[in-house]
GROMACS .gro file of C-alpha atoms in nm:
model
  433
    1UNK     CA    1  -0.691  15.241  -3.605
    2UNK     CA    2  -0.947  15.055  -3.879
    3UNK     CA    3  -1.308  15.094  -3.788
    4UNK     CA    4  -1.229  15.115  -3.426
    5UNK     CA    5  -0.981  14.845  -3.411
    6UNK     CA    6  -0.623  14.839  -3.373
    7UNK     CA    7  -0.456  14.716  -3.650
    8UNK     CA    8  -0.065  14.555  -3.593
    9UNK     CA    9   0.170  14.431  -3.795
   10UNK     CA   10   0.480  14.188  -3.639
   11UNK     CA   11   0.799  14.127  -3.883
   12UNK     CA   12   0.975  13.764  -3.778
   13UNK     CA   13   1.319  13.723  -3.697
   14UNK     CA   14   1.576  13.505  -3.959
   15UNK     CA   15   1.877  13.746  -4.003
   16UNK     CA   16   1.933  13.949  -4.329
   17UNK     CA   17   1.690  13.721  -4.479
   18UNK     CA   18   1.407  13.850  -4.262
   19UNK     CA   19   1.533  14.222  -4.296
   20UNK     CA   20   1.484  14.148  -4.716
   21UNK     CA   21   1.161  13.954  -4.695
   22UNK     CA   22   0.941  14.244  -4.458
   23UNK     CA   23   1.042  14.491  -4.694
   24UNK     CA   24   0.807  14.251  -5.002
   25UNK     CA   25   0.531  14.265  -4.692
   26UNK     CA   26   0.557  14.679  -4.649
   27UNK     CA   27   0.595  14.766  -4.969
   28UNK     CA   28   0.264  14.549  -5.056
   29UNK     CA   29   0.072  14.696  -4.726
   30UNK     CA   30   0.156  15.005  -4.890
   31UNK     CA   31  -0.019  14.929  -5.236
   32UNK     CA   32  -0.338  14.826  -5.066
   33UNK     CA   33  -0.359  15.138  -4.873
   34UNK     CA   34  -0.285  14.977  -4.514
   35UNK     CA   35   0.099  15.086  -4.424
   36UNK     CA   36   0.005  15.401  -4.334
   37UNK     CA   37  -0.321  15.295  -4.117
   38UNK     CA   38  -0.087  15.049  -3.880
   39UNK     CA   39  -0.116  15.119  -3.504
   40UNK     CA   40   0.153  14.897  -3.370
   41UNK     CA   41   0.463  14.733  -3.536
   42UNK     CA   42   0.642  14.490  -3.358
   43UNK     CA   43   0.970  14.319  -3.463
   44UNK     CA   44   1.214  14.050  -3.349
   45UNK     CA   45   1.562  13.981  -3.497
   46UNK     CA   46   1.666  14.056  -3.868
   47UNK     CA   47   1.289  14.156  -3.860
   48UNK     CA   48   1.346  14.472  -3.604
   49UNK     CA   49   1.673  14.619  -3.842
   50UNK     CA   50   1.326  14.663  -4.091
   51UNK     CA   51   1.111  14.782  -3.851
   52UNK     CA   52   1.366  15.026  -3.647
   53UNK     CA   53   1.429  15.179  -4.010
   54UNK     CA   54   1.112  15.216  -4.117
   55UNK     CA   55   0.991  15.400  -3.764
   56UNK     CA   56   1.284  15.644  -3.803
   57UNK     CA   57   1.252  15.719  -4.207
   58UNK     CA   58   0.881  15.640  -4.253
   59UNK     CA   59   0.794  15.963  -4.371
   60UNK     CA   60   0.977  15.896  -4.698
   61UNK     CA   61   0.922  15.537  -4.808
   62UNK     CA   62   1.182  15.561  -5.077
   63UNK     CA   63   1.404  15.678  -4.858
   64UNK     CA   64   1.350  15.395  -4.618
   65UNK     CA   65   1.345  15.091  -4.874
   66UNK     CA   66   1.699  15.249  -5.069
   67UNK     CA   67   1.847  15.242  -4.657
   68UNK     CA   68   1.747  14.910  -4.615
   69UNK     CA   69   1.857  14.791  -4.936
   70UNK     CA   70   2.186  14.968  -4.931
   71UNK     CA   71   2.270  14.801  -4.551
   72UNK     CA   72   2.159  14.446  -4.698
   73UNK     CA   73   2.517  14.489  -4.942
   74UNK     CA   74   2.733  14.516  -4.653
   75UNK     CA   75   2.867  14.261  -4.421
   76UNK     CA   76   2.777  14.356  -4.052
   77UNK     CA   77   2.992  13.983  -3.911
   78UNK     CA   78   3.290  14.134  -4.115
   79UNK     CA   79   3.254  14.415  -3.937
   80UNK     CA   80   3.226  14.299  -3.601
   81UNK     CA   81   3.531  14.025  -3.620
   82UNK     CA   82   3.771  14.278  -3.744
   83UNK     CA   83   3.682  14.588  -3.462
   84UNK     CA   84   3.987  14.651  -3.276
   85UNK     CA   85   3.869  14.531  -2.945
   86UNK     CA   86   3.766  14.224  -3.080
   87UNK     CA   87   4.073  14.135  -3.279
   88UNK     CA   88   4.258  14.196  -2.946
   89UNK     CA   89   4.052  13.957  -2.824
   90UNK     CA   90   4.119  13.695  -3.042
   91UNK     CA   91   4.492  13.823  -3.072
   92UNK     CA   92   4.525  13.739  -2.623
   93UNK     CA   93   4.323  13.409  -2.687
   94UNK     CA   94   4.542  13.296  -2.955
   95UNK     CA   95   4.845  13.417  -2.816
   96UNK     CA   96   4.796  13.174  -2.526
   97UNK     CA   97   4.696  12.896  -2.715
   98UNK     CA   98   5.032  12.909  -2.975
   99UNK     CA   99   5.282  13.042  -2.651
  100UNK     CA  100   5.095  12.729  -2.440
  101UNK     CA  101   5.199  12.496  -2.725
  102UNK     CA  102   5.539  12.658  -2.785
  103UNK     CA  103   5.655  12.581  -2.438
  104UNK     CA  104   5.487  12.255  -2.435
  105UNK     CA  105   5.678  12.169  -2.738
  106UNK     CA  106   6.047  12.274  -2.624
  107UNK     CA  107   6.014  12.123  -2.263
  108UNK     CA  108   5.888  12.371  -2.091
  109UNK     CA  109   5.555  12.139  -2.029
  110UNK     CA  110   5.445  12.296  -1.671
  111UNK     CA  111   5.434  12.670  -1.802
  112UNK     CA  112   5.295  12.556  -2.117
  113UNK     CA  113   4.975  12.398  -1.936
  114UNK     CA  114   4.958  12.701  -1.728
  115UNK     CA  115   4.925  12.952  -2.058
  116UNK     CA  116   4.653  12.679  -2.190
  117UNK     CA  117   4.485  12.699  -1.873
  118UNK     CA  118   4.453  13.044  -1.858
  119UNK     CA  119   4.316  13.072  -2.210
  120UNK     CA  120   4.049  12.848  -2.104
  121UNK     CA  121   3.962  13.023  -1.831
  122UNK     CA  122   3.981  13.365  -1.963
  123UNK     CA  123   3.730  13.187  -2.228
  124UNK     CA  124   3.490  13.025  -1.928
  125UNK     CA  125   3.478  13.366  -1.737
  126UNK     CA  126   3.559  13.692  -1.894
  127UNK     CA  127   3.475  13.562  -2.262
  128UNK     CA  128   3.170  13.825  -2.322
  129UNK     CA  129   3.477  14.105  -2.213
  130UNK     CA  130   3.696  13.986  -2.439
  131UNK     CA  131   3.508  13.938  -2.762
  132UNK     CA  132   3.207  14.215  -2.722
  133UNK     CA  133   3.046  14.102  -3.071
  134UNK     CA  134   2.725  14.271  -3.004
  135UNK     CA  135   2.854  14.595  -2.903
  136UNK     CA  136   2.983  14.570  -3.236
  137UNK     CA  137   2.750  14.456  -3.406
  138UNK     CA  138   2.541  14.763  -3.280
  139UNK     CA  139   2.819  14.982  -3.392
  140UNK     CA  140   2.779  14.804  -3.736
  141UNK     CA  141   2.372  14.856  -3.734
  142UNK     CA  142   2.428  15.218  -3.712
  143UNK     CA  143   2.677  15.286  -3.969
  144UNK     CA  144   2.463  15.062  -4.224
  145UNK     CA  145   2.118  15.148  -4.144
  146UNK     CA  146   2.032  15.406  -3.836
  147UNK     CA  147   2.272  15.689  -3.827
  148UNK     CA  148   2.332  15.798  -3.496
  149UNK     CA  149   1.978  15.789  -3.395
  150UNK     CA  150   1.791  15.677  -3.039
  151UNK     CA  151   1.445  15.578  -2.938
  152UNK     CA  152   1.325  15.932  -2.939
  153UNK     CA  153   1.367  15.968  -3.289
  154UNK     CA  154   1.098  15.698  -3.346
  155UNK     CA  155   0.787  15.794  -3.525
  156UNK     CA  156   0.494  15.926  -3.327
  157UNK     CA  157   0.295  15.822  -3.589
  158UNK     CA  158   0.296  15.449  -3.453
  159UNK     CA  159   0.419  15.228  -3.169
  160UNK     CA  160   0.746  15.030  -3.242
  161UNK     CA  161   0.818  14.751  -3.028
  162UNK     CA  162   1.157  14.603  -3.040
  163UNK     CA  163   1.159  14.277  -2.871
  164UNK     CA  164   1.462  14.110  -2.708
  165UNK     CA  165   1.510  13.826  -2.410
  166UNK     CA  166   1.607  13.869  -2.134
  167UNK     CA  167   1.800  13.576  -1.985
  168UNK     CA  168   1.773  13.706  -1.636
  169UNK     CA  169   1.346  13.688  -1.631
  170UNK     CA  170   1.318  13.491  -1.916
  171UNK     CA  171   1.069  13.743  -2.009
  172UNK     CA  172   1.046  13.995  -2.327
  173UNK     CA  173   1.256  14.305  -2.265
  174UNK     CA  174   1.121  14.599  -2.508
  175UNK     CA  175   1.208  14.871  -2.666
  176UNK     CA  176   0.982  15.159  -2.796
  177UNK     CA  177   0.977  15.543  -2.826
  178UNK     CA  178   0.858  15.622  -2.462
  179UNK     CA  179   0.956  15.294  -2.276
  180UNK     CA  180   1.196  15.037  -2.244
  181UNK     CA  181   1.168  14.703  -1.989
  182UNK     CA  182   1.030  14.396  -1.887
  183UNK     CA  183   0.704  14.349  -1.718
  184UNK     CA  184   0.845  14.114  -1.465
  185UNK     CA  185   1.082  14.430  -1.319
  186UNK     CA  186   0.778  14.711  -1.335
  187UNK     CA  187   0.532  14.464  -1.143
  188UNK     CA  188   0.772  14.259  -0.900
  189UNK     CA  189   0.537  14.232  -0.574
  190UNK     CA  190   0.660  14.407  -0.288
  191UNK     CA  191   0.921  14.619  -0.456
  192UNK     CA  192   0.901  14.953  -0.642
  193UNK     CA  193   0.901  14.860  -1.022
  194UNK     CA  194   1.290  14.900  -1.227
  195UNK     CA  195   1.240  15.133  -1.483
  196UNK     CA  196   1.470  15.274  -1.769
  197UNK     CA  197   1.543  15.587  -1.981
  198UNK     CA  198   1.409  15.492  -2.347
  199UNK     CA  199   1.492  15.822  -2.501
  200UNK     CA  200   1.860  15.865  -2.545
  201UNK     CA  201   1.908  15.473  -2.534
  202UNK     CA  202   2.079  15.412  -2.896
  203UNK     CA  203   1.807  15.259  -3.189
  204UNK     CA  204   2.194  14.999  -3.293
  205UNK     CA  205   2.204  14.886  -2.932
  206UNK     CA  206   1.842  14.820  -2.930
  207UNK     CA  207   1.845  14.649  -3.278
  208UNK     CA  208   2.160  14.436  -3.167
  209UNK     CA  209   1.991  14.310  -2.877
  210UNK     CA  210   1.691  14.144  -3.082
  211UNK     CA  211   1.973  14.008  -3.298
  212UNK     CA  212   2.188  13.808  -3.080
  213UNK     CA  213   2.164  13.493  -3.165
  214UNK     CA  214   2.297  13.282  -2.816
  215UNK     CA  215   2.642  13.130  -2.907
  216UNK     CA  216   2.700  13.384  -3.176
  217UNK     CA  217   2.666  13.742  -3.005
  218UNK     CA  218   2.727  13.802  -2.697
  219UNK     CA  219   2.442  13.900  -2.430
  220UNK     CA  220   2.348  14.287  -2.444
  221UNK     CA  221   2.347  14.478  -2.108
  222UNK     CA  222   2.159  14.801  -2.012
  223UNK     CA  223   2.453  15.028  -1.888
  224UNK     CA  224   2.365  15.201  -1.556
  225UNK     CA  225   2.331  15.579  -1.708
  226UNK     CA  226   2.007  15.399  -1.834
  227UNK     CA  227   1.842  15.319  -1.515
  228UNK     CA  228   1.604  15.584  -1.412
  229UNK     CA  229   1.753  15.535  -1.027
  230UNK     CA  230   2.096  15.413  -1.110
  231UNK     CA  231   2.128  15.226  -0.776
  232UNK     CA  232   1.866  14.966  -0.933
  233UNK     CA  233   2.166  14.809  -1.116
  234UNK     CA  234   2.228  14.640  -0.789
  235UNK     CA  235   1.890  14.468  -0.825
  236UNK     CA  236   1.810  14.372  -1.230
  237UNK     CA  237   2.095  14.337  -1.461
  238UNK     CA  238   1.897  14.245  -1.772
  239UNK     CA  239   2.111  14.065  -2.003
  240UNK     CA  240   1.950  14.034  -2.373
  241UNK     CA  241   1.973  13.829  -2.643
  242UNK     CA  242   1.795  13.734  -2.982
  243UNK     CA  243   1.381  13.808  -2.926
  244UNK     CA  244   1.360  13.500  -3.135
  245UNK     CA  245   1.457  13.266  -2.808
  246UNK     CA  246   1.134  13.363  -2.665
  247UNK     CA  247   0.897  13.443  -3.017
  248UNK     CA  248   1.041  13.459  -3.349
  249UNK     CA  249   0.751  13.592  -3.477
  250UNK     CA  250   0.730  13.935  -3.272
  251UNK     CA  251   0.368  13.838  -3.217
  252UNK     CA  252   0.341  13.778  -2.835
  253UNK     CA  253   0.265  14.161  -2.792
  254UNK     CA  254   0.058  14.245  -3.052
  255UNK     CA  255  -0.241  13.991  -2.875
  256UNK     CA  256  -0.152  14.107  -2.506
  257UNK     CA  257  -0.548  14.237  -2.436
  258UNK     CA  258  -0.460  14.489  -2.176
  259UNK     CA  259  -0.161  14.580  -2.331
  260UNK     CA  260  -0.149  14.908  -2.490
  261UNK     CA  261   0.057  14.711  -2.762
  262UNK     CA  262  -0.269  14.435  -2.810
  263UNK     CA  263  -0.469  14.464  -3.159
  264UNK     CA  264  -0.738  14.257  -3.259
  265UNK     CA  265  -0.652  14.284  -3.665
  266UNK     CA  266  -0.323  14.170  -3.715
  267UNK     CA  267  -0.073  14.111  -4.009
  268UNK     CA  268   0.226  13.853  -3.935
  269UNK     CA  269   0.500  13.831  -4.186
  270UNK     CA  270   0.742  13.512  -4.085
  271UNK     CA  271   1.063  13.483  -4.276
  272UNK     CA  272   1.066  13.132  -4.154
  273UNK     CA  273   1.188  12.835  -4.368
  274UNK     CA  274   1.017  12.499  -4.389
  275UNK     CA  275   1.231  12.270  -4.177
  276UNK     CA  276   1.484  12.090  -4.399
  277UNK     CA  277   1.565  11.732  -4.266
  278UNK     CA  278   1.882  11.706  -4.102
  279UNK     CA  279   2.104  11.397  -4.003
  280UNK     CA  280   2.410  11.496  -3.955
  281UNK     CA  281   2.538  11.656  -3.638
  282UNK     CA  282   2.933  11.631  -3.585
  283UNK     CA  283   2.967  11.875  -3.319
  284UNK     CA  284   2.782  11.999  -3.001
  285UNK     CA  285   2.748  12.333  -3.208
  286UNK     CA  286   2.529  12.183  -3.478
  287UNK     CA  287   2.371  12.003  -3.236
  288UNK     CA  288   2.283  12.326  -3.043
  289UNK     CA  289   2.183  12.533  -3.320
  290UNK     CA  290   1.979  12.250  -3.455
  291UNK     CA  291   1.807  12.189  -3.118
  292UNK     CA  292   1.722  12.605  -3.118
  293UNK     CA  293   1.500  12.544  -3.441
  294UNK     CA  294   1.333  12.306  -3.350
  295UNK     CA  295   1.236  12.489  -3.039
  296UNK     CA  296   1.160  12.751  -3.248
  297UNK     CA  297   0.985  12.634  -3.503
  298UNK     CA  298   0.741  12.432  -3.205
  299UNK     CA  299   0.639  12.796  -3.059
  300UNK     CA  300   0.595  12.909  -3.445
  301UNK     CA  301   0.373  12.638  -3.495
  302UNK     CA  302   0.195  12.677  -3.163
  303UNK     CA  303   0.119  13.084  -3.223
  304UNK     CA  304   0.005  13.027  -3.550
  305UNK     CA  305  -0.249  12.718  -3.450
  306UNK     CA  306  -0.337  12.947  -3.165
  307UNK     CA  307  -0.438  13.278  -3.350
  308UNK     CA  308  -0.515  13.147  -3.716
  309UNK     CA  309  -0.646  12.840  -3.665
  310UNK     CA  310  -0.839  12.789  -3.329
  311UNK     CA  311  -1.214  12.661  -3.319
  312UNK     CA  312  -1.419  12.989  -3.480
  313UNK     CA  313  -1.622  13.014  -3.107
  314UNK     CA  314  -1.269  13.149  -2.938
  315UNK     CA  315  -1.149  13.374  -3.208
  316UNK     CA  316  -1.156  13.723  -3.091
  317UNK     CA  317  -0.915  13.845  -3.345
  318UNK     CA  318  -0.850  13.844  -3.743
  319UNK     CA  319  -0.490  13.720  -3.829
  320UNK     CA  320  -0.350  13.688  -4.127
  321UNK     CA  321  -0.046  13.465  -4.125
  322UNK     CA  322   0.230  13.460  -4.414
  323UNK     CA  323   0.505  13.276  -4.436
  324UNK     CA  324   0.803  13.207  -4.621
  325UNK     CA  325   0.730  12.828  -4.610
  326UNK     CA  326   0.356  12.880  -4.758
  327UNK     CA  327   0.315  12.790  -5.147
  328UNK     CA  328   0.064  13.037  -5.268
  329UNK     CA  329  -0.114  12.778  -5.451
  330UNK     CA  330  -0.207  12.635  -5.139
  331UNK     CA  331  -0.398  12.922  -4.992
  332UNK     CA  332  -0.757  12.833  -5.096
  333UNK     CA  333  -0.729  12.505  -5.016
  334UNK     CA  334  -0.566  12.583  -4.674
  335UNK     CA  335  -0.867  12.809  -4.602
  336UNK     CA  336  -1.127  12.625  -4.738
  337UNK     CA  337  -1.007  12.310  -4.487
  338UNK     CA  338  -1.009  12.512  -4.222
  339UNK     CA  339  -1.334  12.580  -4.298
  340UNK     CA  340  -1.441  12.202  -4.281
  341UNK     CA  341  -1.316  12.202  -3.961
  342UNK     CA  342  -1.470  12.510  -3.850
  343UNK     CA  343  -1.204  12.743  -3.726
  344UNK     CA  344  -1.283  13.002  -3.960
  345UNK     CA  345  -1.503  13.326  -3.788
  346UNK     CA  346  -1.849  13.356  -3.955
  347UNK     CA  347  -1.828  13.733  -3.991
  348UNK     CA  348  -1.482  13.591  -4.227
  349UNK     CA  349  -1.621  13.354  -4.399
  350UNK     CA  350  -1.931  13.526  -4.499
  351UNK     CA  351  -1.727  13.857  -4.632
  352UNK     CA  352  -1.611  13.637  -4.889
  353UNK     CA  353  -1.992  13.560  -4.964
  354UNK     CA  354  -1.985  13.212  -4.824
  355UNK     CA  355  -2.332  13.146  -4.627
  356UNK     CA  356  -2.366  12.848  -4.373
  357UNK     CA  357  -2.604  12.652  -4.670
  358UNK     CA  358  -2.242  12.668  -4.839
  359UNK     CA  359  -2.067  12.495  -4.574
  360UNK     CA  360  -2.364  12.292  -4.421
  361UNK     CA  361  -2.421  12.092  -4.777
  362UNK     CA  362  -2.060  12.069  -4.841
  363UNK     CA  363  -2.021  12.280  -5.153
  364UNK     CA  364  -1.667  12.329  -5.170
  365UNK     CA  365  -1.596  12.389  -5.548
  366UNK     CA  366  -1.840  12.669  -5.480
  367UNK     CA  367  -1.660  12.790  -5.194
  368UNK     CA  368  -1.368  12.779  -5.339
  369UNK     CA  369  -1.526  12.972  -5.641
  370UNK     CA  370  -1.626  13.240  -5.394
  371UNK     CA  371  -1.351  13.301  -5.205
  372UNK     CA  372  -1.119  13.319  -5.534
  373UNK     CA  373  -1.381  13.596  -5.680
  374UNK     CA  374  -1.349  13.776  -5.353
  375UNK     CA  375  -0.970  13.810  -5.338
  376UNK     CA  376  -0.886  13.854  -5.707
  377UNK     CA  377  -0.716  13.519  -5.714
  378UNK     CA  378  -0.644  13.503  -6.078
  379UNK     CA  379  -0.459  13.897  -6.067
  380UNK     CA  380  -0.279  13.764  -5.772
  381UNK     CA  381  -0.125  13.484  -5.922
  382UNK     CA  382   0.005  13.707  -6.194
  383UNK     CA  383   0.256  13.849  -5.962
  384UNK     CA  384   0.365  13.492  -5.832
  385UNK     CA  385   0.736  13.449  -5.892
  386UNK     CA  386   0.883  13.113  -6.099
  387UNK     CA  387   1.005  12.789  -5.904
  388UNK     CA  388   1.320  12.898  -5.973
  389UNK     CA  389   1.267  13.199  -5.804
  390UNK     CA  390   1.128  13.096  -5.505
  391UNK     CA  391   1.389  12.821  -5.446
  392UNK     CA  392   1.658  13.152  -5.459
  393UNK     CA  393   1.447  13.282  -5.220
  394UNK     CA  394   1.391  12.996  -4.976
  395UNK     CA  395   1.773  12.903  -5.030
  396UNK     CA  396   1.907  13.231  -4.830
  397UNK     CA  397   2.026  13.177  -4.486
  398UNK     CA  398   1.934  13.355  -4.167
  399UNK     CA  399   2.274  13.519  -4.095
  400UNK     CA  400   2.376  13.838  -4.161
  401UNK     CA  401   2.647  13.864  -4.448
  402UNK     CA  402   2.552  14.058  -4.768
  403UNK     CA  403   2.251  13.922  -5.012
  404UNK     CA  404   2.246  13.936  -5.401
  405UNK     CA  405   2.023  14.157  -5.618
  406UNK     CA  406   1.809  13.826  -5.674
  407UNK     CA  407   1.795  13.690  -5.375
  408UNK     CA  408   1.653  14.039  -5.203
  409UNK     CA  409   1.454  14.060  -5.545
  410UNK     CA  410   1.295  13.681  -5.456
  411UNK     CA  411   1.229  13.708  -5.102
  412UNK     CA  412   1.086  14.062  -5.167
  413UNK     CA  413   0.838  13.882  -5.443
  414UNK     CA  414   0.721  13.641  -5.222
  415UNK     CA  415   0.650  13.863  -4.933
  416UNK     CA  416   0.448  14.111  -5.170
  417UNK     CA  417   0.219  13.809  -5.315
  418UNK     CA  418   0.163  13.642  -4.991
  419UNK     CA  419   0.043  13.926  -4.829
  420UNK     CA  420  -0.200  13.988  -5.023
  421UNK     CA  421  -0.348  13.679  -5.039
  422UNK     CA  422  -0.334  13.609  -4.706
  423UNK     CA  423  -0.464  13.937  -4.554
  424UNK     CA  424  -0.759  13.901  -4.812
  425UNK     CA  425  -0.847  13.559  -4.688
  426UNK     CA  426  -0.798  13.669  -4.344
  427UNK     CA  427  -0.848  13.983  -4.246
  428UNK     CA  428  -1.144  14.122  -4.452
  429UNK     CA  429  -1.165  14.419  -4.215
  430UNK     CA  430  -0.838  14.579  -4.383
  431UNK     CA  431  -0.954  14.519  -4.735
  432UNK     CA  432  -1.354  14.524  -4.741
  433UNK     CA  433  -1.448  14.845  -4.545
   0.00000   0.00000   0.00000
């Protein structure tokens, strides 16, 4: 805690791009003397790789970074696709298709049609069993990042909250050191709560659930052995996919007042990029992905507006939100524009030496000067990367394929600079104690 206030950090999703980006955030918080003050670390999807690795190896920061950076050189997609069980599934499906076409072409149309119908039926009713992508994705994570670690191996020094989306309930399913579950199961009226055994649950599987992008990976299931009461498997069967479906920033848990995860000082590290213009959707899959991105982008914007730019009288917490899609040069202007609209708490703007008369008399040039002086703006700008480097960072996709040194470096650099400027602007309680 900082002055009696809980400090939370949320790490967004975004594949390996997010995993690398959040290294820059943690590195900057460490240099500012804030990383060891974190009370709650909440994450989704690619951010969960960084969060889980840090929760396991936090006591040796250099070792933590090296584990993540080394893992980013590995290809989890190839590891998954070329796993034996997945290959067997592909062979069965392709064999039925090829055999069916051969039978049709050789005059045995009925048998060929039966083979193709069987293939379609297997895809429709047993696809996830034949092609268990998430199961082998979990094994890849364990091999590349975590080792054979379980949730009980997470640190006791702060709470870790790995988020996934439970398709059964439409809510978050959370993994932490001493708890895993969904509040819907725990507070179901009229029935005994359904709870799970967290201690021996593999970290790789928890992160695989958090990164299980629908349409790419299979939903993760919770095995019977992890139910506190094995009979409850007849009452609830969680089907877990990417936490970003519900909340891609990992912010939701940190803003729950009565939850053990709730915080009043929050830093959000968002590896989300600016949404590019797109106008070509040649098939249903590309249309599905674009539609999903629109949904997630909308949720992100609503969260950011609600937590950072709501009318000052309703704000109960300090939230510093930094993003790959933000430009460093716009930070002061955005803060000033928010001040003009009454969206900045009095305690925050007064910490920068700004008084009510400055605002009332519209001394915006004076206010900008005070802000720049207060946060050491010119010194921060010296660390800003070139436009070419920023272009590299923003050109990185959200998949799980290896990243180059240039990509990793550019992502870390932007996150580092944005973290410092946004924390100093919006979370003065972290830096002016």
